[in-house]
mmCIF file of C-alpha atoms and ligand atoms in Angstrom:
data_model
loop_
_atom_site.group_PDB
_atom_site.id
_atom_site.type_symbol
_atom_site.label_atom_id
_atom_site.label_comp_id
_atom_site.label_asym_id
_atom_site.label_seq_id
_atom_site.Cartn_x
_atom_site.Cartn_y
_atom_site.Cartn_z
ATOM 1 C CA MET A 167 27.431 6.174 10.655
ATOM 2 C CA ALA A 168 24.741 8.803 11.197
ATOM 3 C CA THR A 169 25.494 11.703 13.533
ATOM 4 C CA ASP A 170 23.641 14.792 14.804
ATOM 5 C CA SER A 171 24.497 16.617 11.581
ATOM 6 C CA ASN A 172 23.309 13.607 9.611
ATOM 7 C CA THR A 173 20.758 13.980 6.864
ATOM 8 C CA ALA A 174 19.170 10.718 5.870
ATOM 9 C CA ARG A 175 19.158 9.692 2.229
ATOM 10 C CA LEU A 176 15.744 10.035 0.618
ATOM 11 C CA ILE A 177 14.279 6.786 -0.645
ATOM 12 C CA ASP A 178 12.695 8.088 -3.828
ATOM 13 C CA GLY A 179 9.451 6.146 -4.279
ATOM 14 C CA ARG A 180 8.559 8.101 -7.420
ATOM 15 C CA ALA A 181 11.796 7.090 -9.160
ATOM 16 C CA LEU A 182 11.470 3.427 -8.182
ATOM 17 C CA ALA A 183 7.796 3.423 -9.217
ATOM 18 C CA ALA A 184 8.653 5.009 -12.587
ATOM 19 C CA ASN A 185 11.188 2.246 -13.323
ATOM 20 C CA LEU A 186 8.752 -0.496 -12.380
ATOM 21 C CA ARG A 187 5.899 1.120 -14.339
ATOM 22 C CA THR A 188 8.044 1.200 -17.493
ATOM 23 C CA GLU A 189 8.549 -2.548 -17.054
ATOM 24 C CA ILE A 190 4.812 -3.075 -16.454
ATOM 25 C CA ALA A 191 3.852 -0.983 -19.505
ATOM 26 C CA SER A 192 6.150 -3.160 -21.675
ATOM 27 C CA GLY A 193 4.511 -6.249 -20.192
ATOM 28 C CA VAL A 194 1.072 -4.849 -21.056
ATOM 29 C CA ALA A 195 2.138 -4.033 -24.645
ATOM 30 C CA LYS A 196 3.614 -7.528 -25.072
ATOM 31 C CA LEU A 197 0.478 -9.207 -23.726
ATOM 32 C CA LYS A 198 -1.740 -7.169 -26.068
ATOM 33 C CA ALA A 199 0.458 -7.936 -29.075
ATOM 34 C CA GLU A 200 0.708 -11.673 -28.350
ATOM 35 C CA THR A 201 -2.814 -12.450 -27.119
ATOM 36 C CA GLY A 202 -5.006 -9.409 -27.855
ATOM 37 C CA VAL A 203 -5.815 -9.173 -24.125
ATOM 38 C CA THR A 204 -5.867 -5.709 -22.514
ATOM 39 C CA PRO A 205 -5.565 -5.942 -18.707
ATOM 40 C CA GLY A 206 -8.686 -4.413 -17.154
ATOM 41 C CA LEU A 207 -9.021 -3.007 -13.637
ATOM 42 C CA ALA A 208 -12.361 -2.050 -12.068
ATOM 43 C CA VAL A 209 -11.995 0.630 -9.402
ATOM 44 C CA VAL A 210 -15.063 0.984 -7.200
ATOM 45 C CA LEU A 211 -15.567 3.956 -4.925
ATOM 46 C CA VAL A 212 -18.565 4.407 -2.643
ATOM 47 C CA GLY A 213 -19.154 7.921 -1.311
ATOM 48 C CA GLU A 214 -16.957 10.982 -1.537
ATOM 49 C CA ASN A 215 -14.284 10.702 1.147
ATOM 50 C CA PRO A 216 -11.752 13.252 -0.205
ATOM 51 C CA ALA A 217 -8.677 11.099 0.480
ATOM 52 C CA SER A 218 -10.320 8.074 -1.172
ATOM 53 C CA VAL A 219 -11.334 10.176 -4.197
ATOM 54 C CA SER A 220 -7.742 11.281 -4.681
ATOM 55 C CA TYR A 221 -6.376 7.721 -4.230
ATOM 56 C CA VAL A 222 -8.755 6.150 -6.734
ATOM 57 C CA THR A 223 -8.207 8.962 -9.251
ATOM 58 C CA ALA A 224 -4.458 8.320 -9.049
ATOM 59 C CA LYS A 225 -4.989 4.550 -9.448
ATOM 60 C CA GLU A 226 -7.185 5.021 -12.524
ATOM 61 C CA LYS A 227 -4.723 7.439 -14.131
ATOM 62 C CA ALA A 228 -1.767 5.100 -13.528
ATOM 63 C CA CYS A 229 -3.772 2.231 -14.996
ATOM 64 C CA ARG A 230 -4.491 4.127 -18.232
ATOM 65 C CA GLU A 231 -0.891 5.332 -18.454
ATOM 66 C CA ALA A 232 0.296 1.712 -18.300
ATOM 67 C CA GLY A 233 -1.948 0.914 -21.290
ATOM 68 C CA MET A 234 -4.590 -0.910 -19.231
ATOM 69 C CA TYR A 235 -8.355 -0.539 -19.331
ATOM 70 C CA SER A 236 -9.730 1.255 -16.296
ATOM 71 C CA LYS A 237 -13.413 0.815 -15.460
ATOM 72 C CA GLU A 238 -14.374 3.536 -13.034
ATOM 73 C CA VAL A 239 -17.416 2.913 -10.856
ATOM 74 C CA ARG A 240 -18.573 5.711 -8.548
ATOM 75 C CA LEU A 241 -21.514 4.984 -6.271
ATOM 76 C CA PRO A 242 -23.389 7.211 -3.830
ATOM 77 C CA GLU A 243 -22.867 6.988 -0.069
ATOM 78 C CA SER A 244 -26.426 5.589 0.189
ATOM 79 C CA THR A 245 -25.494 2.412 -1.745
ATOM 80 C CA THR A 246 -26.532 -0.714 0.173
ATOM 81 C CA GLU A 247 -24.279 -3.666 0.959
ATOM 82 C CA GLU A 248 -26.516 -5.849 -1.190
ATOM 83 C CA GLU A 249 -26.152 -3.529 -4.204
ATOM 84 C CA LEU A 250 -22.406 -3.409 -3.804
ATOM 85 C CA VAL A 251 -22.069 -7.185 -3.472
ATOM 86 C CA ARG A 252 -24.243 -7.570 -6.591
ATOM 87 C CA LEU A 253 -21.915 -5.218 -8.515
ATOM 88 C CA VAL A 254 -18.837 -7.168 -7.348
ATOM 89 C CA ARG A 255 -20.451 -10.432 -8.537
ATOM 90 C CA GLU A 256 -21.086 -8.879 -11.961
ATOM 91 C CA LEU A 257 -17.470 -7.772 -12.183
ATOM 92 C CA ASN A 258 -16.351 -11.276 -11.121
ATOM 93 C CA VAL A 259 -17.800 -12.660 -14.365
ATOM 94 C CA ASP A 260 -16.983 -9.721 -16.663
ATOM 95 C CA PRO A 261 -14.310 -10.997 -19.094
ATOM 96 C CA SER A 262 -12.929 -7.475 -19.738
ATOM 97 C CA ILE A 263 -12.069 -7.144 -16.022
ATOM 98 C CA HIS A 264 -9.029 -8.945 -14.584
ATOM 99 C CA GLY A 265 -8.717 -7.035 -11.320
ATOM 100 C CA ILE A 266 -11.301 -5.602 -8.916
ATOM 101 C CA LEU A 267 -10.506 -2.957 -6.343
ATOM 102 C CA VAL A 268 -13.086 -1.715 -3.864
ATOM 103 C CA GLN A 269 -11.623 1.320 -2.127
ATOM 104 C CA LEU A 270 -11.683 1.132 1.668
ATOM 105 C CA PRO A 271 -12.967 2.361 4.028
ATOM 106 C CA LEU A 272 -16.577 1.752 3.001
ATOM 107 C CA PRO A 273 -19.445 3.708 4.576
ATOM 108 C CA LYS A 274 -20.274 2.453 8.075
ATOM 109 C CA HIS A 275 -23.507 0.689 7.053
ATOM 110 C CA ILE A 276 -21.555 -1.647 4.737
ATOM 111 C CA SER A 277 -19.407 -4.518 5.984
ATOM 112 C CA ASP A 278 -15.906 -4.322 4.438
ATOM 113 C CA LYS A 279 -15.514 -8.057 4.915
ATOM 114 C CA ALA A 280 -18.787 -8.994 3.187
ATOM 115 C CA VAL A 281 -17.868 -6.928 0.135
ATOM 116 C CA ILE A 282 -14.173 -7.841 -0.057
ATOM 117 C CA ASP A 283 -14.866 -11.549 0.345
ATOM 118 C CA ALA A 284 -17.385 -11.354 -2.505
ATOM 119 C CA ILE A 285 -14.444 -10.610 -4.846
ATOM 120 C CA GLU A 286 -13.313 -13.648 -6.805
ATOM 121 C CA PRO A 287 -9.820 -14.408 -5.346
ATOM 122 C CA ALA A 288 -8.370 -14.636 -8.892
ATOM 123 C CA LYS A 289 -9.412 -10.980 -9.447
ATOM 124 C CA ASP A 290 -8.455 -9.771 -5.944
ATOM 125 C CA VAL A 291 -5.519 -7.621 -7.043
ATOM 126 C CA ASP A 292 -5.488 -5.820 -3.669
ATOM 127 C CA GLY A 293 -4.787 -9.156 -1.948
ATOM 128 C CA PHE A 294 -7.462 -8.374 0.658
ATOM 129 C CA THR A 295 -9.785 -11.387 0.499
ATOM 130 C CA THR A 296 -9.607 -13.841 3.388
ATOM 131 C CA VAL A 297 -8.544 -16.514 0.883
ATOM 132 C CA ASN A 298 -5.570 -14.484 -0.396
ATOM 133 C CA VAL A 299 -4.520 -13.348 3.093
ATOM 134 C CA GLY A 300 -4.486 -17.021 4.146
ATOM 135 C CA ARG A 301 -2.477 -17.991 1.057
ATOM 136 C CA MET A 302 0.014 -15.226 1.775
ATOM 137 C CA LEU A 303 0.452 -16.401 5.378
ATOM 138 C CA VAL A 304 1.149 -19.998 4.416
ATOM 139 C CA GLY A 305 3.411 -18.930 1.521
ATOM 140 C CA GLU A 306 1.167 -20.135 -1.334
ATOM 141 C CA SER A 307 1.080 -18.313 -4.651
ATOM 142 C CA CYS A 308 -1.258 -15.298 -4.367
ATOM 143 C CA TYR A 309 -1.500 -11.582 -5.066
ATOM 144 C CA LEU A 310 0.545 -9.833 -2.410
ATOM 145 C CA PRO A 311 -1.189 -6.826 -0.836
ATOM 146 C CA CYS A 312 0.024 -3.705 -2.657
ATOM 147 C CA THR A 313 1.323 -1.462 0.132
ATOM 148 C CA PRO A 314 3.231 -4.238 1.980
ATOM 149 C CA HIS A 315 4.665 -5.475 -1.333
ATOM 150 C CA GLY A 316 5.699 -1.909 -2.212
ATOM 151 C CA ILE A 317 7.346 -1.546 1.207
ATOM 152 C CA LEU A 318 9.492 -4.631 0.539
ATOM 153 C CA LYS A 319 10.548 -3.095 -2.801
ATOM 154 C CA LEU A 320 11.423 0.216 -1.098
ATOM 155 C CA ILE A 321 13.518 -1.489 1.582
ATOM 156 C CA GLU A 322 15.400 -3.407 -1.108
ATOM 157 C CA PHE A 323 15.834 -0.157 -3.108
ATOM 158 C CA SER A 324 17.259 1.561 0.003
ATOM 159 C CA GLY A 325 20.189 -0.861 -0.194
ATOM 160 C CA MET A 326 19.440 -2.441 3.195
ATOM 161 C CA ASP A 327 19.647 -6.240 3.261
ATOM 162 C CA VAL A 328 17.218 -7.132 6.038
ATOM 163 C CA ASN A 329 18.288 -10.772 6.248
ATOM 164 C CA GLY A 330 18.947 -11.375 9.960
ATOM 165 C CA ARG A 331 18.188 -7.745 10.845
ATOM 166 C CA HIS A 332 15.602 -6.395 13.254
ATOM 167 C CA ALA A 333 12.518 -4.829 11.647
ATOM 168 C CA VAL A 334 9.974 -3.022 13.794
ATOM 169 C CA VAL A 335 6.496 -2.447 12.407
ATOM 170 C CA ILE A 336 4.316 0.093 14.224
ATOM 171 C CA GLY A 337 0.604 -0.439 13.613
ATOM 172 C CA ARG A 338 -1.422 -3.642 13.275
ATOM 173 C CA SER A 339 -3.935 -2.835 10.537
ATOM 174 C CA ASN A 340 -5.126 -5.596 8.233
ATOM 175 C CA ILE A 341 -4.080 -3.525 5.205
ATOM 176 C CA VAL A 342 -0.496 -2.696 6.227
ATOM 177 C CA GLY A 343 0.860 -3.599 9.668
ATOM 178 C CA LYS A 344 -0.103 -7.266 9.910
ATOM 179 C CA PRO A 345 0.736 -8.239 6.306
ATOM 180 C CA VAL A 346 4.024 -6.313 6.232
ATOM 181 C CA ALA A 347 5.108 -8.062 9.445
ATOM 182 C CA ALA A 348 4.215 -11.409 7.863
ATOM 183 C CA LEU A 349 6.130 -10.672 4.642
ATOM 184 C CA LEU A 350 9.239 -9.398 6.431
ATOM 185 C CA SER A 351 9.401 -12.594 8.461
ATOM 186 C CA ARG A 352 9.195 -14.877 5.383
ATOM 187 C CA LYS A 353 12.252 -17.072 4.964
ATOM 188 C CA GLU A 354 13.275 -15.328 1.693
ATOM 189 C CA VAL A 355 13.313 -11.954 3.487
ATOM 190 C CA ASN A 356 14.359 -13.306 6.865
ATOM 191 C CA ALA A 357 14.062 -10.281 9.156
ATOM 192 C CA THR A 358 13.370 -10.667 12.867
ATOM 193 C CA VAL A 359 10.110 -8.776 13.271
ATOM 194 C CA THR A 360 8.592 -6.931 16.209
ATOM 195 C CA LEU A 361 5.018 -5.708 15.754
ATOM 196 C CA CYS A 362 4.222 -2.722 17.991
ATOM 197 C CA HIS A 363 0.716 -1.341 18.414
ATOM 198 C CA THR A 364 -1.477 0.745 20.706
ATOM 199 C CA GLY A 365 -1.029 -1.880 23.424
ATOM 200 C CA THR A 366 2.791 -1.511 23.410
ATOM 201 C CA PRO A 367 3.728 0.585 26.476
ATOM 202 C CA ASP A 368 7.135 1.771 25.268
ATOM 203 C CA VAL A 369 7.546 1.614 21.503
ATOM 204 C CA SER A 370 10.953 3.324 21.592
ATOM 205 C CA ARG A 371 12.399 0.379 23.523
ATOM 206 C CA PHE A 372 11.955 -1.628 20.310
ATOM 207 C CA THR A 373 12.580 1.048 17.676
ATOM 208 C CA ARG A 374 15.943 1.985 19.244
ATOM 209 C CA ASP A 375 17.117 -1.528 18.425
ATOM 210 C CA ALA A 376 15.614 -1.585 14.916
ATOM 211 C CA ASP A 377 17.535 -1.621 11.621
ATOM 212 C CA VAL A 378 14.280 -0.917 9.771
ATOM 213 C CA VAL A 379 11.174 0.813 11.106
ATOM 214 C CA VAL A 380 7.889 0.692 9.192
ATOM 215 C CA VAL A 381 5.419 3.153 10.679
ATOM 216 C CA ALA A 382 1.746 2.783 9.741
ATOM 217 C CA THR A 383 -0.468 4.183 12.464
ATOM 218 C CA GLY A 384 -2.264 7.094 10.786
ATOM 219 C CA ARG A 385 -0.950 9.399 13.544
ATOM 220 C CA PRO A 386 1.539 12.174 12.719
ATOM 221 C CA GLY A 387 4.518 12.242 15.094
ATOM 222 C CA THR A 388 4.301 8.523 15.968
ATOM 223 C CA LEU A 389 8.040 8.198 15.299
ATOM 224 C CA VAL A 390 10.587 10.858 16.237
ATOM 225 C CA GLY A 391 14.349 10.918 15.797
ATOM 226 C CA ASP A 392 15.320 9.994 19.342
ATOM 227 C CA MET A 393 13.368 6.748 19.016
ATOM 228 C CA LEU A 394 15.747 5.583 16.265
ATOM 229 C CA LYS A 395 19.064 3.807 16.092
ATOM 230 C CA PRO A 396 21.513 5.882 13.999
ATOM 231 C CA GLY A 397 21.520 4.708 10.389
ATOM 232 C CA ALA A 398 18.150 2.938 10.522
ATOM 233 C CA VAL A 399 15.910 2.784 7.453
ATOM 234 C CA VAL A 400 12.505 4.428 7.988
ATOM 235 C CA ILE A 401 9.508 3.569 5.839
ATOM 236 C CA ASP A 402 6.689 6.015 6.504
ATOM 237 C CA VAL A 403 3.290 4.739 5.375
ATOM 238 C CA GLY A 404 1.216 7.577 6.860
ATOM 239 C CA VAL A 405 -0.634 10.097 4.716
ATOM 240 C CA ASN A 406 -2.142 12.730 7.000
ATOM 241 C CA ARG A 407 -3.705 16.041 5.963
ATOM 242 C CA ILE A 408 -2.600 18.920 8.168
ATOM 243 C CA PRO A 409 -4.447 22.254 7.763
ATOM 244 C CA ASP A 410 -2.086 24.788 6.132
ATOM 245 C CA PRO A 411 -3.583 28.081 4.900
ATOM 246 C CA SER A 412 -0.352 28.883 3.029
ATOM 247 C CA ARG A 413 -1.048 26.024 0.583
ATOM 248 C CA PRO A 414 -3.480 26.431 -2.329
ATOM 249 C CA ARG A 415 -5.441 23.378 -1.169
ATOM 250 C CA GLY A 416 -5.511 24.573 2.442
ATOM 251 C CA TYR A 417 -3.612 21.528 3.734
ATOM 252 C CA ARG A 418 -0.312 19.722 3.434
ATOM 253 C CA LEU A 419 0.480 16.041 3.662
ATOM 254 C CA VAL A 420 2.660 14.612 6.406
ATOM 255 C CA GLY A 421 3.540 11.058 7.315
ATOM 256 C CA ASP A 422 3.420 9.251 10.651
ATOM 257 C CA ALA A 423 7.114 9.964 11.233
ATOM 258 C CA ASP A 424 8.387 13.404 12.179
ATOM 259 C CA PHE A 425 10.451 13.850 9.036
ATOM 260 C CA GLU A 426 12.818 16.512 10.334
ATOM 261 C CA SER A 427 13.960 14.777 13.517
ATOM 262 C CA CYS A 428 13.989 11.297 11.945
ATOM 263 C CA SER A 429 16.135 12.559 9.035
ATOM 264 C CA ARG A 430 18.780 13.643 11.496
ATOM 265 C CA VAL A 431 19.213 10.099 12.813
ATOM 266 C CA ALA A 432 18.077 7.689 10.103
ATOM 267 C CA GLY A 433 20.314 6.411 7.320
ATOM 268 C CA ALA A 434 17.486 6.541 4.783
ATOM 269 C CA ILE A 435 13.838 7.593 4.903
ATOM 270 C CA THR A 436 10.828 7.694 2.583
ATOM 271 C CA PRO A 437 9.304 11.166 2.068
ATOM 272 C CA VAL A 438 5.557 11.882 2.240
ATOM 273 C CA PRO A 439 4.352 12.359 -0.408
ATOM 274 C CA GLY A 440 6.592 10.530 -2.881
ATOM 275 C CA GLY A 441 7.587 7.496 -0.820
ATOM 276 C CA VAL A 442 5.228 4.568 -0.234
ATOM 277 C CA GLY A 443 2.197 5.948 -2.157
ATOM 278 C CA PRO A 444 3.619 5.574 -5.685
ATOM 279 C CA LEU A 445 4.646 1.987 -4.877
ATOM 280 C CA THR A 446 1.166 1.004 -3.673
ATOM 281 C CA ILE A 447 -0.251 2.033 -7.038
ATOM 282 C CA THR A 448 2.578 0.355 -8.931
ATOM 283 C CA MET A 449 2.102 -2.991 -7.195
ATOM 284 C CA LEU A 450 -1.604 -2.778 -8.017
ATOM 285 C CA LEU A 451 -0.708 -2.470 -11.719
ATOM 286 C CA TRP A 452 1.742 -5.338 -11.314
ATOM 287 C CA ASN A 453 -0.958 -7.596 -9.836
ATOM 288 C CA THR A 454 -3.449 -6.569 -12.535
ATOM 289 C CA LEU A 455 -0.995 -7.492 -15.288
ATOM 290 C CA GLU A 456 -0.354 -10.850 -13.561
ATOM 291 C CA ALA A 457 -4.135 -11.435 -13.344
ATOM 292 C CA ALA A 458 -4.563 -10.702 -17.064
ATOM 293 C CA LYS A 459 -1.805 -13.186 -17.976
ATOM 294 C CA LYS A 460 -3.672 -16.070 -16.306
HETATM 295 N N1 GUN B 719 -7.602 2.118 1.412
HETATM 296 C C1 GUN B 719 -6.365 2.488 1.800
HETATM 297 N N2 GUN B 719 -5.427 1.773 1.128
HETATM 298 C C2 GUN B 719 -6.102 0.957 0.296
HETATM 299 C C3 GUN B 719 -5.671 -0.007 -0.663
HETATM 300 O O1 GUN B 719 -4.480 -0.273 -0.870
HETATM 301 N N3 GUN B 719 -6.678 -0.635 -1.337
HETATM 302 C C4 GUN B 719 -7.985 -0.380 -1.112
HETATM 303 N N4 GUN B 719 -8.897 -1.071 -1.804
HETATM 304 N N5 GUN B 719 -8.410 0.494 -0.218
HETATM 305 C C5 GUN B 719 -7.463 1.170 0.475
#
């Protein structure tokens, strides 16, 4: 039982990701040896959003380290929707490419939906196309979206069996909040799920009853310790840059949860960085290997 002097266990996303990536790298080596196929991932970035640049660089590096082929496509901010859709269609028919990732957000003059839905669902390793989201909701075979899938792995790794437990998700984004709520409520996972969002007047009313809290709002300090039930598992999806002149880069990363106060109440918590992020990339590699096997 957690107390005031409690310090939550760290859920080490880097360690879990390293184990899974070893398994994926063996899968890649086996596929190459047996069929001559090297899984190929195209990573498309439009513009120079600093956070997006660092995410896609990490994805490309992880892909190469797993023995996969990484096709890196960098386009200027001025790229039109039509040009981007044309590129996606070329990648759809490129036999060396098994997975296509278009980093979001896209510049404002481009519709995310138009571009994402141009991706062939069989190569949609992010699980973002309307077709794959629909398949996920009805429980058909599909690529699960990477961050929500990684969150399920982290909860399992924390030792918490969520079957019959109360999970509260804060944030209703298409990329994290909505899909993670859907996956947690699947029969195989079997949590009772509450989805809180900006229209929820008193989020703590729900989080104080939660066995697991997934916070994905993009706002530091969304979750603080006194909103938690002692012993709860906290999965912090936020990656926020806070100016910090004492750091060489001039900023530090914090999550959406106030780590210090939450650690005093939670049973286990993911750090930022080193929690959810490494799993997102790992599940992308997982999906790309699956795509190459088909
Ligand atoms: N932007 C933030 N997270 C993601 C992600 O998982 N995939 C893509 N394509 N864009 C993102």
